[in-house]
Amino acid sequence: MTITAPDPAIDPTAGPPAGPQTKGPVRRALDRFFENRAARVGLFIVVPILLAVSTYPLWWPFSPNAIDLRAINKGPSAIHWLGSDGVGRDVMARLLQGGRISLLVAVCSVAISIVIGFLVGAVASFGGRLVDGTVMRFVDLAMTLPPVIFLLVLASIAGTGIAPTILVISLLSWPVLSRMVRARLLELRERDFVVAARGMGAGLPHLLFRHGLPNCIDILVVYATLQIANAILLEAGLSFLGLGIAPPEASWGNMLNLARSTVVLEQYPWQWMFPGAVLVLTVLAINFIGDGLRDAFDPRSDLN
């Protein structure tokens, strides 16, 4: 008598067949992000720039404010790779230090504007009809102010320097985010779990940070990435006009300010060409990353 092993296809004791494992939302978002070619290019550009501006004192021999009278207005060479400026300072060192300052201003100002925008939009959505109407009329007033004039007035009041520039840019950027957060949370507050939490006596802080913040992460991440590029341009514009980062501190904006001189513009192009090129390249790369994140967090991408 021959005993055969039971067929696993008809064996009643065998478990269900293993199906394909489903990816979590974070994994799906990462896959969509890295499928975006422009986003990958943006990362390929931004990561080396961040590494260079954060570590340059370890490998570059010149200080951004060190003056060498023998190297005034010298072009690129084996010693000064990107040349020197009108007082003998190394352009490469100032370019890297300027990138550090410009990115610091952009990141800090965007962080402050995210906090303000989220709190304003969340309080308006969860605070009731009266609070919503009052807060949003204030937001409408802030959005009707001409941004360029408002920026210049704030900059002239706050003065020059890193902290005033961060304050000025952050106060200009939050109204749009507050409207986006309010729109998301107006829909969220009608969900059963939020209604149940309010019925059990949950206060406004619990609703904001336990339910509101996790459901707005996608908006905040995409907004932050795109707004950093805008903040870099705003800082550069203010510094170009003399209202942002004041010399001798370096930033990409006040390095471009040298191009206002016809002599520098025509005879010493390396003093403004390199910061202008890095500024454009960085802003484009960050915008590529922001577009990739927007596609990655878009739930409709799973339907394509």
GROMACS .gro file of C-alpha atoms in nm:
model
  304
    1MET     CA    1   0.000   0.000   0.000
    2THR     CA    2   0.147   0.331  -0.111
    3ILE     CA    3   0.097   0.635   0.106
    4THR     CA    4   0.103   0.966  -0.079
    5ALA     CA    5   0.144   1.305   0.077
    6PRO     CA    6  -0.170   1.516   0.076
    7ASP     CA    7  -0.198   1.768  -0.201
    8PRO     CA    8  -0.153   2.114  -0.042
    9ALA     CA    9  -0.404   2.247  -0.293
   10ILE     CA   10  -0.682   2.031  -0.141
   11ASP     CA   11  -0.547   1.972   0.208
   12PRO     CA   12  -0.808   2.111   0.448
   13THR     CA   13  -0.545   2.167   0.716
   14ALA     CA   14  -0.331   2.387   0.493
   15GLY     CA   15  -0.356   2.761   0.550
   16PRO     CA   16  -0.470   3.009   0.290
   17PRO     CA   17  -0.225   3.080   0.008
   18ALA     CA   18   0.009   3.368   0.075
   19GLY     CA   19  -0.100   3.665  -0.130
   20PRO     CA   20   0.113   3.958  -0.241
   21GLN     CA   21   0.215   4.182   0.047
   22THR     CA   22   0.060   4.526   0.032
   23LYS     CA   23   0.285   4.825   0.083
   24GLY     CA   24   0.217   5.077   0.353
   25PRO     CA   25   0.136   5.441   0.273
   26VAL     CA   26   0.489   5.560   0.350
   27ARG     CA   27   0.645   5.297   0.124
   28ARG     CA   28   0.403   5.378  -0.157
   29ALA     CA   29   0.478   5.750  -0.120
   30LEU     CA   30   0.853   5.685  -0.134
   31ASP     CA   31   0.811   5.467  -0.442
   32ARG     CA   32   0.611   5.739  -0.618
   33PHE     CA   33   0.871   5.998  -0.519
   34PHE     CA   34   1.168   5.803  -0.656
   35GLU     CA   35   0.976   5.723  -0.974
   36ASN     CA   36   0.979   6.097  -1.046
   37ARG     CA   37   1.291   6.162  -1.251
   38ALA     CA   38   1.295   6.535  -1.180
   39ALA     CA   39   1.276   6.469  -0.804
   40ARG     CA   40   1.576   6.237  -0.827
   41VAL     CA   41   1.767   6.504  -1.017
   42GLY     CA   42   1.674   6.757  -0.749
   43LEU     CA   43   1.810   6.531  -0.475
   44PHE     CA   44   2.127   6.471  -0.678
   45ILE     CA   45   2.183   6.850  -0.686
   46VAL     CA   46   2.068   6.952  -0.337
   47VAL     CA   47   2.247   6.686  -0.131
   48PRO     CA   48   2.602   6.780  -0.247
   49ILE     CA   49   2.523   7.150  -0.199
   50LEU     CA   50   2.405   7.084   0.158
   51LEU     CA   51   2.714   6.877   0.233
   52ALA     CA   52   2.944   7.142   0.087
   53VAL     CA   53   2.797   7.441   0.273
   54SER     CA   54   2.783   7.254   0.604
   55THR     CA   55   3.135   7.108   0.597
   56TYR     CA   56   3.342   7.358   0.402
   57PRO     CA   57   3.545   7.485   0.704
   58LEU     CA   58   3.688   7.133   0.733
   59TRP     CA   59   3.832   7.118   0.383
   60TRP     CA   60   3.853   7.470   0.236
   61PRO     CA   61   4.155   7.669   0.355
   62PHE     CA   62   4.013   8.021   0.323
   63SER     CA   63   3.777   8.207   0.553
   64PRO     CA   64   3.486   8.400   0.395
   65ASN     CA   65   3.598   8.730   0.548
   66ALA     CA   66   3.976   8.684   0.527
   67ILE     CA   67   4.133   8.965   0.321
   68ASP     CA   68   4.431   8.911   0.093
   69LEU     CA   69   4.546   9.242  -0.054
   70ARG     CA   70   4.761   9.059  -0.308
   71ALA     CA   71   4.457   8.886  -0.457
   72ILE     CA   72   4.222   9.179  -0.517
   73ASN     CA   73   3.992   9.114  -0.816
   74LYS     CA   74   4.191   8.809  -0.925
   75GLY     CA   75   4.019   8.562  -1.155
   76PRO     CA   76   3.979   8.189  -1.092
   77SER     CA   77   4.312   8.017  -1.031
   78ALA     CA   78   4.464   7.710  -0.871
   79ILE     CA   79   4.466   7.889  -0.534
   80HIS     CA   80   4.134   8.073  -0.552
   81TRP     CA   81   3.919   7.834  -0.752
   82LEU     CA   82   3.641   8.089  -0.811
   83GLY     CA   83   3.856   8.401  -0.793
   84SER     CA   84   3.849   8.681  -0.537
   85ASP     CA   85   3.644   8.997  -0.487
   86GLY     CA   86   3.727   9.366  -0.470
   87VAL     CA   87   3.890   9.348  -0.126
   88GLY     CA   88   4.072   9.017  -0.176
   89ARG     CA   89   3.823   8.778  -0.016
   90ASP     CA   90   3.794   8.429  -0.159
   91VAL     CA   91   3.475   8.393  -0.367
   92MET     CA   92   3.452   8.017  -0.306
   93ALA     CA   93   3.455   8.063   0.072
   94ARG     CA   94   3.198   8.340   0.054
   95LEU     CA   95   2.982   8.135  -0.183
   96LEU     CA   96   2.974   7.842   0.061
   97GLN     CA   97   2.917   8.066   0.363
   98GLY     CA   98   2.651   8.254   0.170
   99GLY     CA   99   2.476   7.927   0.095
  100ARG     CA  100   2.484   7.838   0.464
  101ILE     CA  101   2.328   8.173   0.560
  102SER     CA  102   2.069   8.171   0.280
  103LEU     CA  103   1.957   7.816   0.359
  104LEU     CA  104   1.950   7.890   0.732
  105VAL     CA  105   1.728   8.192   0.675
  106ALA     CA  106   1.502   7.996   0.440
  107VAL     CA  107   1.460   7.694   0.670
  108CYS     CA  108   1.402   7.896   0.987
  109SER     CA  109   1.156   8.135   0.822
  110VAL     CA  110   0.961   7.847   0.668
  111ALA     CA  111   0.950   7.667   1.004
  112ILE     CA  112   0.806   7.977   1.172
  113SER     CA  113   0.554   8.035   0.893
  114ILE     CA  114   0.443   7.669   0.914
  115VAL     CA  115   0.377   7.702   1.288
  116ILE     CA  116   0.180   8.025   1.239
  117GLY     CA  117  -0.011   7.900   0.935
  118PHE     CA  118  -0.104   7.567   1.092
  119LEU     CA  119  -0.220   7.721   1.421
  120VAL     CA  120  -0.424   7.992   1.249
  121GLY     CA  121  -0.590   7.751   1.007
  122ALA     CA  122  -0.652   7.486   1.275
  123VAL     CA  123  -0.800   7.732   1.527
  124ALA     CA  124  -1.025   7.875   1.256
  125SER     CA  125  -1.157   7.529   1.160
  126PHE     CA  126  -1.208   7.393   1.514
  127GLY     CA  127  -1.296   7.715   1.695
  128GLY     CA  128  -1.656   7.756   1.578
  129ARG     CA  129  -1.834   7.987   1.337
  130LEU     CA  130  -1.752   8.313   1.517
  131VAL     CA  131  -1.383   8.233   1.557
  132ASP     CA  132  -1.364   8.105   1.200
  133GLY     CA  133  -1.518   8.421   1.057
  134THR     CA  134  -1.297   8.653   1.264
  135VAL     CA  135  -0.974   8.468   1.193
  136MET     CA  136  -1.035   8.429   0.821
  137ARG     CA  137  -1.118   8.796   0.777
  138PHE     CA  138  -0.780   8.870   0.932
  139VAL     CA  139  -0.620   8.623   0.689
  140ASP     CA  140  -0.802   8.790   0.398
  141LEU     CA  141  -0.665   9.125   0.511
  142ALA     CA  142  -0.311   8.985   0.525
  143MET     CA  143  -0.348   8.839   0.175
  144THR     CA  144  -0.475   9.164   0.023
  145LEU     CA  145  -0.160   9.354   0.120
  146PRO     CA  146   0.076   9.397  -0.178
  147PRO     CA  147   0.350   9.144  -0.101
  148VAL     CA  148   0.642   9.346  -0.239
  149ILE     CA  149   0.545   9.667  -0.059
  150PHE     CA  150   0.461   9.475   0.259
  151LEU     CA  151   0.799   9.301   0.243
  152LEU     CA  152   0.990   9.625   0.195
  153VAL     CA  153   0.802   9.800   0.476
  154LEU     CA  154   0.863   9.513   0.716
  155ALA     CA  155   1.230   9.496   0.619
  156SER     CA  156   1.278   9.870   0.670
  157ILE     CA  157   1.117   9.844   1.016
  158ALA     CA  158   1.292   9.526   1.131
  159GLY     CA  159   1.633   9.627   0.998
  160THR     CA  160   1.909   9.414   0.852
  161GLY     CA  161   2.062   9.094   0.982
  162ILE     CA  162   1.980   8.726   1.001
  163ALA     CA  163   1.708   8.740   1.269
  164PRO     CA  164   1.515   9.036   1.116
  165THR     CA  165   1.529   8.874   0.771
  166ILE     CA  166   1.390   8.547   0.911
  167LEU     CA  167   1.111   8.739   1.083
  168VAL     CA  168   1.018   8.936   0.773
  169ILE     CA  169   1.003   8.634   0.541
  170SER     CA  170   0.807   8.424   0.793
  171LEU     CA  171   0.544   8.696   0.840
  172LEU     CA  172   0.490   8.714   0.465
  173SER     CA  173   0.443   8.342   0.399
  174TRP     CA  174   0.183   8.198   0.638
  175PRO     CA  175  -0.162   8.315   0.505
  176VAL     CA  176  -0.175   8.073   0.209
  177LEU     CA  177  -0.086   7.778   0.433
  178SER     CA  178  -0.352   7.872   0.687
  179ARG     CA  179  -0.620   7.855   0.417
  180MET     CA  180  -0.501   7.512   0.302
  181VAL     CA  181  -0.496   7.378   0.660
  182ARG     CA  182  -0.842   7.521   0.730
  183ALA     CA  183  -0.986   7.358   0.417
  184ARG     CA  184  -0.844   7.019   0.518
  185LEU     CA  185  -0.960   7.040   0.880
  186LEU     CA  186  -1.310   7.164   0.796
  187GLU     CA  187  -1.363   6.831   0.625
  188LEU     CA  188  -1.186   6.641   0.903
  189ARG     CA  189  -1.394   6.782   1.187
  190GLU     CA  190  -1.705   6.612   1.047
  191ARG     CA  191  -1.545   6.267   1.069
  192ASP     CA  192  -1.686   6.027   1.326
  193PHE     CA  193  -1.370   5.995   1.533
  194VAL     CA  194  -1.338   6.374   1.569
  195VAL     CA  195  -1.706   6.413   1.655
  196ALA     CA  196  -1.665   6.135   1.913
  197ALA     CA  197  -1.356   6.301   2.061
  198ARG     CA  198  -1.541   6.633   2.094
  199GLY     CA  199  -1.838   6.456   2.248
  200MET     CA  200  -1.608   6.302   2.510
  201GLY     CA  201  -1.486   6.647   2.608
  202ALA     CA  202  -1.160   6.674   2.411
  203GLY     CA  203  -1.024   7.026   2.421
  204LEU     CA  204  -0.885   7.234   2.137
  205PRO     CA  205  -0.517   7.139   2.197
  206HIS     CA  206  -0.607   6.769   2.182
  207LEU     CA  207  -0.801   6.816   1.859
  208LEU     CA  208  -0.521   7.021   1.702
  209PHE     CA  209  -0.225   6.798   1.781
  210ARG     CA  210  -0.387   6.455   1.815
  211HIS     CA  211  -0.613   6.471   1.508
  212GLY     CA  212  -0.539   6.789   1.311
  213LEU     CA  213  -0.160   6.777   1.282
  214PRO     CA  214  -0.126   6.410   1.169
  215ASN     CA  215  -0.385   6.466   0.896
  216CYS     CA  216  -0.205   6.777   0.765
  217ILE     CA  217   0.146   6.631   0.744
  218ASP     CA  218   0.129   6.593   0.367
  219ILE     CA  219   0.026   6.957   0.321
  220LEU     CA  220   0.296   7.081   0.558
  221VAL     CA  221   0.575   6.876   0.399
  222VAL     CA  222   0.494   6.981   0.043
  223TYR     CA  223   0.440   7.344   0.144
  224ALA     CA  224   0.769   7.353   0.336
  225THR     CA  225   0.969   7.215   0.044
  226LEU     CA  226   0.824   7.455  -0.211
  227GLN     CA  227   0.834   7.752   0.028
  228ILE     CA  228   1.204   7.701   0.106
  229ALA     CA  229   1.283   7.777  -0.257
  230ASN     CA  230   1.065   8.088  -0.242
  231ALA     CA  231   1.228   8.198   0.085
  232ILE     CA  232   1.574   8.167  -0.070
  233LEU     CA  233   1.464   8.400  -0.350
  234LEU     CA  234   1.307   8.643  -0.103
  235GLU     CA  235   1.626   8.656   0.103
  236ALA     CA  236   1.831   8.707  -0.211
  237GLY     CA  237   1.602   8.991  -0.322
  238LEU     CA  238   1.614   9.164   0.016
  239SER     CA  239   1.991   9.130   0.040
  240PHE     CA  240   2.029   9.252  -0.318
  241LEU     CA  241   1.837   9.566  -0.218
  242GLY     CA  242   2.043   9.608   0.099
  243LEU     CA  243   1.755   9.517   0.334
  244GLY     CA  244   1.849   9.158   0.416
  245ILE     CA  245   2.184   9.017   0.524
  246ALA     CA  246   2.423   9.308   0.565
  247PRO     CA  247   2.791   9.288   0.466
  248PRO     CA  248   3.048   9.173   0.563
  249GLU     CA  249   2.833   8.862   0.630
  250ALA     CA  250   2.797   8.669   0.307
  251SER     CA  251   2.475   8.558   0.142
  252TRP     CA  252   2.393   8.478  -0.216
  253GLY     CA  253   2.180   8.792  -0.234
  254ASN     CA  254   2.440   9.043  -0.120
  255MET     CA  255   2.701   8.873  -0.339
  256LEU     CA  256   2.471   8.938  -0.635
  257ASN     CA  257   2.451   9.299  -0.517
  258LEU     CA  258   2.801   9.343  -0.658
  259ALA     CA  259   2.653   9.311  -1.006
  260ARG     CA  260   2.491   9.653  -0.964
  261SER     CA  261   2.832   9.799  -1.040
  262THR     CA  262   2.896   9.824  -1.413
  263VAL     CA  263   3.268   9.764  -1.358
  264VAL     CA  264   3.208   9.438  -1.171
  265LEU     CA  265   2.937   9.333  -1.415
  266GLU     CA  266   3.166   9.369  -1.716
  267GLN     CA  267   3.520   9.310  -1.590
  268TYR     CA  268   3.484   9.072  -1.294
  269PRO     CA  269   3.195   8.841  -1.383
  270TRP     CA  270   3.313   8.560  -1.151
  271GLN     CA  271   3.217   8.773  -0.850
  272TRP     CA  272   2.843   8.752  -0.931
  273MET     CA  273   2.814   8.473  -1.189
  274PHE     CA  274   2.887   8.183  -0.951
  275PRO     CA  275   2.645   8.288  -0.674
  276GLY     CA  276   2.377   8.357  -0.936
  277ALA     CA  277   2.426   8.015  -1.095
  278VAL     CA  278   2.418   7.830  -0.759
  279LEU     CA  279   2.110   8.025  -0.652
  280VAL     CA  280   1.919   7.933  -0.967
  281LEU     CA  281   2.037   7.572  -0.951
  282THR     CA  282   1.938   7.531  -0.584
  283VAL     CA  283   1.594   7.685  -0.629
  284LEU     CA  284   1.522   7.468  -0.934
  285ALA     CA  285   1.636   7.153  -0.752
  286ILE     CA  286   1.422   7.227  -0.446
  287ASN     CA  287   1.123   7.292  -0.670
  288PHE     CA  288   1.182   6.954  -0.839
  289ILE     CA  289   1.186   6.786  -0.496
  290GLY     CA  290   0.870   6.971  -0.398
  291ASP     CA  291   0.691   6.857  -0.712
  292GLY     CA  292   0.801   6.500  -0.640
  293LEU     CA  293   0.671   6.519  -0.284
  294ARG     CA  294   0.340   6.663  -0.404
  295ASP     CA  295   0.295   6.369  -0.641
  296ALA     CA  296   0.408   6.124  -0.374
  297PHE     CA  297   0.149   6.244  -0.121
  298ASP     CA  298  -0.132   6.265  -0.378
  299PRO     CA  299  -0.366   5.971  -0.304
  300ARG     CA  300  -0.499   5.982  -0.660
  301SER     CA  301  -0.159   5.859  -0.780
  302ASP     CA  302  -0.254   5.507  -0.664
  303LEU     CA  303  -0.542   5.508  -0.915
  304ASN     CA  304  -0.322   5.566  -1.218
   0.00000   0.00000   0.00000
